[in-house]
Short mmCIF file of C-alpha atoms in Angstrom, two decimals:
data_model
loop_
_atom_site.label_atom_id
_atom_site.label_comp_id
_atom_site.label_asym_id
_atom_site.label_seq_id
_atom_site.Cartn_x
_atom_site.Cartn_y
_atom_site.Cartn_z
CA ASP A 9 0.00 0.00 0.00
CA ILE A 10 1.09 3.57 -0.66
CA GLN A 11 1.36 5.52 2.59
CA MET A 12 0.37 9.18 2.56
CA THR A 13 1.91 11.37 5.24
CA GLN A 14 0.60 14.87 5.85
CA SER A 15 2.29 17.64 7.79
CA PRO A 16 1.64 19.41 9.96
CA SER A 17 -1.17 17.51 11.69
CA SER A 18 -2.56 20.85 12.83
CA VAL A 19 -1.88 24.51 12.22
CA SER A 20 -3.18 27.64 13.90
CA ALA A 21 -3.61 30.61 11.63
CA SER A 22 -5.41 33.92 11.31
CA VAL A 23 -7.74 35.24 8.64
CA GLY A 24 -5.62 36.53 5.78
CA ASP A 25 -2.67 34.23 6.49
CA ARG A 26 -1.04 32.08 3.84
CA VAL A 27 -1.23 28.43 4.83
CA THR A 28 0.75 25.58 3.31
CA ILE A 29 0.07 21.88 3.91
CA THR A 30 2.32 19.15 2.63
CA CYS A 31 1.64 15.55 1.68
CA ARG A 32 4.30 12.96 1.02
CA ALA A 33 3.70 9.65 -0.72
CA SER A 34 5.74 6.57 0.14
CA GLN A 35 6.40 6.00 -3.57
CA ASP A 36 6.15 7.90 -6.86
CA ILE A 37 2.50 8.63 -7.69
CA SER A 38 3.17 11.07 -10.55
CA THR A 39 0.36 13.65 -10.22
CA TRP A 40 -2.35 11.22 -9.10
CA LEU A 41 -3.20 13.24 -6.02
CA ALA A 42 -6.34 14.95 -4.76
CA TRP A 43 -7.03 17.31 -1.86
CA TYR A 44 -10.26 17.49 0.13
CA GLN A 45 -11.68 19.88 2.72
CA GLN A 46 -13.88 18.63 5.55
CA THR A 47 -15.76 20.74 8.07
CA PRO A 48 -17.16 19.14 11.27
CA GLY A 49 -20.15 16.90 10.68
CA LYS A 50 -19.95 17.25 6.91
CA ALA A 51 -18.71 15.10 4.07
CA PRO A 52 -15.37 15.97 2.48
CA LYS A 53 -15.35 18.27 -0.53
CA LEU A 54 -12.98 17.94 -3.47
CA LEU A 55 -10.69 20.96 -3.87
CA ILE A 56 -7.85 19.87 -6.14
CA TYR A 57 -7.34 16.88 -8.43
CA SER A 58 -4.40 15.72 -10.52
CA ALA A 59 -2.18 17.52 -7.98
CA SER A 60 -2.84 21.02 -9.33
CA SER A 61 -6.22 21.20 -11.09
CA LEU A 62 -8.80 23.31 -9.28
CA GLN A 63 -12.22 21.66 -8.99
CA SER A 64 -15.04 23.68 -10.49
CA GLY A 65 -16.51 26.17 -8.02
CA VAL A 66 -13.51 26.13 -5.65
CA PRO A 67 -12.08 29.58 -4.88
CA SER A 68 -8.82 30.47 -6.59
CA ARG A 69 -7.10 31.09 -3.24
CA PHE A 70 -6.66 27.31 -3.13
CA SER A 71 -3.83 25.87 -5.19
CA GLY A 72 -1.96 22.62 -5.39
CA SER A 73 1.48 21.69 -6.63
CA GLY A 74 3.92 18.84 -6.75
CA SER A 75 4.59 15.56 -8.47
CA GLY A 76 6.27 12.29 -7.67
CA THR A 77 6.25 11.98 -3.90
CA ASP A 78 5.95 15.54 -2.58
CA PHE A 79 2.85 17.69 -2.82
CA THR A 80 1.60 20.97 -1.41
CA LEU A 81 -1.79 22.55 -0.83
CA THR A 82 -1.67 26.32 -0.39
CA ILE A 83 -4.38 28.66 0.79
CA SER A 84 -3.16 32.09 -0.25
CA SER A 85 -5.33 34.16 2.09
CA LEU A 86 -7.21 32.22 4.73
CA GLN A 87 -10.91 33.01 5.01
CA PRO A 88 -13.23 32.23 7.94
CA GLU A 89 -14.89 29.41 6.00
CA ASP A 90 -11.51 27.74 5.42
CA PHE A 91 -11.08 26.62 9.02
CA ALA A 92 -11.45 22.90 8.48
CA THR A 93 -9.53 19.65 8.14
CA TYR A 94 -7.73 18.90 4.89
CA PHE A 95 -6.91 15.45 3.50
CA CYS A 96 -4.77 14.33 0.60
CA GLN A 97 -5.52 11.12 -1.34
CA GLN A 98 -3.52 9.16 -3.86
CA ALA A 99 -5.33 7.75 -6.87
CA TYR A 100 -2.29 6.05 -8.43
CA SER A 101 -2.95 2.52 -7.30
CA PHE A 102 -5.26 0.34 -5.23
CA PRO A 103 -5.91 0.48 -2.39
CA LEU A 104 -6.66 4.19 -2.61
CA THR A 105 -5.20 5.80 0.50
CA PHE A 106 -5.61 9.06 2.37
CA GLY A 107 -3.34 11.16 4.50
CA GLY A 108 -4.04 11.50 8.19
CA GLY A 109 -5.42 15.03 7.82
CA THR A 110 -4.35 18.55 8.74
CA LYS A 111 -6.62 20.61 10.95
CA VAL A 112 -6.53 24.34 10.32
CA ASP A 113 -7.86 26.25 13.29
CA ILE A 114 -8.08 29.80 14.48
CA LYS A 115 -5.03 31.30 16.16
CA GLN B 19 -25.65 18.00 -9.74
CA MET B 20 -25.66 14.37 -8.72
CA GLN B 21 -26.95 13.61 -5.22
CA LEU B 22 -26.10 10.57 -3.15
CA GLN B 23 -27.95 9.37 -0.05
CA GLU B 24 -26.95 6.49 2.22
CA SER B 25 -29.53 4.43 4.05
CA GLY B 26 -29.40 1.46 6.37
CA PRO B 27 -29.30 0.49 10.04
CA GLY B 28 -27.39 2.78 12.36
CA LEU B 29 -26.73 0.01 14.87
CA VAL B 30 -25.36 -3.44 14.10
CA LYS B 31 -24.47 -6.18 16.57
CA PRO B 32 -20.95 -7.64 16.66
CA SER B 33 -20.45 -10.60 14.29
CA GLU B 34 -23.47 -9.56 12.21
CA THR B 35 -23.61 -8.00 8.74
CA LEU B 36 -23.64 -4.29 7.96
CA SER B 37 -25.71 -3.40 4.89
CA LEU B 38 -25.99 0.02 3.32
CA ILE B 39 -27.62 1.33 0.18
CA CYS B 40 -26.73 4.47 -1.73
CA ALA B 41 -29.54 6.05 -3.73
CA VAL B 42 -28.38 8.14 -6.67
CA SER B 43 -30.38 11.04 -8.10
CA GLY B 44 -29.61 13.57 -10.78
CA GLY B 45 -27.86 11.09 -13.02
CA SER B 46 -27.31 7.46 -13.86
CA VAL B 47 -25.54 5.25 -11.33
CA SER B 48 -23.58 3.52 -14.09
CA SER B 49 -22.59 6.42 -16.34
CA SER B 50 -19.08 6.40 -17.72
CA PRO B 51 -16.42 7.40 -16.71
CA TYR B 52 -17.62 7.49 -13.14
CA TYR B 53 -17.07 4.83 -10.53
CA CYS B 54 -19.16 4.24 -7.42
CA GLY B 55 -17.55 3.54 -4.11
CA TRP B 56 -17.57 3.53 -0.34
CA ILE B 57 -15.34 5.32 2.15
CA ARG B 58 -15.57 5.27 5.91
CA GLN B 59 -14.33 7.45 8.73
CA PRO B 60 -14.14 6.24 12.34
CA PRO B 61 -15.04 9.03 14.80
CA GLY B 62 -12.23 11.57 14.98
CA LYS B 63 -10.05 9.65 12.56
CA ALA B 64 -8.93 9.74 8.95
CA LEU B 65 -10.73 8.49 5.88
CA GLU B 66 -10.44 4.86 4.79
CA TRP B 67 -11.29 3.65 1.30
CA ILE B 68 -13.46 0.52 1.34
CA GLY B 69 -13.88 -0.20 -2.35
CA SER B 70 -14.93 0.94 -5.81
CA LEU B 71 -17.16 -0.41 -8.60
CA TYR B 72 -16.56 0.70 -12.18
CA TYR B 73 -18.95 1.06 -15.10
CA SER B 74 -17.10 -1.80 -16.78
CA GLY B 75 -18.11 -4.16 -13.97
CA GLU B 76 -14.63 -4.12 -12.47
CA THR B 77 -14.49 -3.91 -8.68
CA HIS B 78 -11.67 -3.24 -6.24
CA SER B 79 -11.75 -3.60 -2.47
CA ASN B 80 -9.36 -2.67 0.30
CA PRO B 81 -7.27 -5.78 1.04
CA SER B 82 -7.69 -5.08 4.74
CA LEU B 83 -11.43 -5.70 4.31
CA LYS B 84 -11.61 -7.64 1.07
CA SER B 85 -12.85 -10.97 2.36
CA ARG B 86 -15.72 -9.26 4.23
CA VAL B 87 -16.84 -6.74 1.58
CA THR B 88 -19.41 -7.15 -1.18
CA MET B 89 -20.48 -4.29 -3.43
CA SER B 90 -23.05 -4.23 -6.20
CA ILE B 91 -24.95 -1.89 -8.48
CA ASP B 92 -28.69 -2.04 -9.19
CA THR B 93 -29.22 -0.03 -12.36
CA SER B 94 -32.99 -0.62 -12.29
CA LYS B 95 -33.19 1.27 -8.98
CA ASN B 96 -30.29 3.63 -9.71
CA GLN B 97 -28.53 2.64 -6.52
CA PHE B 98 -25.54 0.70 -5.26
CA SER B 99 -24.91 -1.22 -2.09
CA LEU B 100 -22.33 -2.34 0.44
CA THR B 101 -22.33 -5.33 2.74
CA LEU B 102 -19.66 -5.90 5.36
CA THR B 103 -19.79 -9.20 7.21
CA SER B 104 -18.59 -10.23 10.66
CA VAL B 105 -18.42 -6.70 12.00
CA THR B 106 -16.62 -5.68 15.18
CA ALA B 107 -16.40 -2.46 17.15
CA ALA B 108 -13.53 -1.44 14.85
CA ASP B 109 -16.06 -1.12 12.03
CA THR B 110 -17.88 1.69 13.83
CA ALA B 111 -17.64 4.68 11.50
CA VAL B 112 -19.44 7.15 9.33
CA TYR B 113 -19.89 5.42 5.98
CA TYR B 114 -19.94 7.58 2.85
CA CYS B 115 -21.06 6.52 -0.58
CA VAL B 116 -19.16 8.33 -3.29
CA ARG B 117 -18.76 8.81 -7.03
CA GLY B 118 -15.50 9.62 -8.66
CA VAL B 119 -13.40 9.68 -11.77
CA ALA B 120 -10.04 7.97 -11.77
CA ALA B 121 -8.01 11.03 -12.73
CA ALA B 122 -10.29 13.64 -11.22
CA GLY B 123 -10.85 12.58 -7.64
CA ILE B 124 -14.00 11.86 -5.68
CA VAL B 125 -16.43 14.44 -6.97
CA SER B 126 -19.64 13.47 -5.17
CA TRP B 127 -20.18 12.39 -1.58
CA GLY B 128 -23.25 11.30 0.29
CA LEU B 129 -24.10 12.93 3.59
CA GLY B 130 -22.70 9.95 5.47
CA ARG B 131 -24.34 7.32 7.66
CA LEU B 132 -23.03 6.66 11.17
CA VAL B 133 -23.00 2.93 11.83
CA THR B 134 -22.25 1.82 15.36
CA VAL B 135 -21.30 -1.77 16.11
CA SER B 136 -22.44 -2.64 19.61
CA SER B 137 -24.46 -5.25 21.42
#
């Protein structure tokens, strides 16, 4: 199985801050990576697919980059609705696997 | 916009079988290039992929669960289902039905169904 490791596990930030979350795969997954946002009690929502493609309807302050084993999700200017938990997921091979999550909370 | 809705018992006894159905509206359950699938999330924990069913009939299940998992699609009812046998407390989780595209991530999620395994 491909292991997905996210860091940090949590980050405290203020509205307007730039936030960067990283995800590392245990082997090369090319750009077969997606990012999701989950708020408490809700289902996850797709933000980014193919490592850097923005899902329709997702604000442009979200961006993704990387290939191979190292990936980054960046929120350029944190908004109140962005306080949530973020997960990465590899779609390169079965079983599909997720990172452990990064919780973004208010400083 | 496709909508997914899980249904099924919220409480299952240990050693019994968990069964969930996902009703699909706003589109066909078997339309290419989408796949249907199930993901679960134990309380306070990360997401775990259970398995996926493709429009070609191909299915894939998590090896950690494979011998206990059965998934199927009912095109006449526009729904798909999950059964998980011999459940234990470790199977307590919110179960999500999902639709995705291989290269484009999981684009649709159900609201989630909390299933608790307890006697």
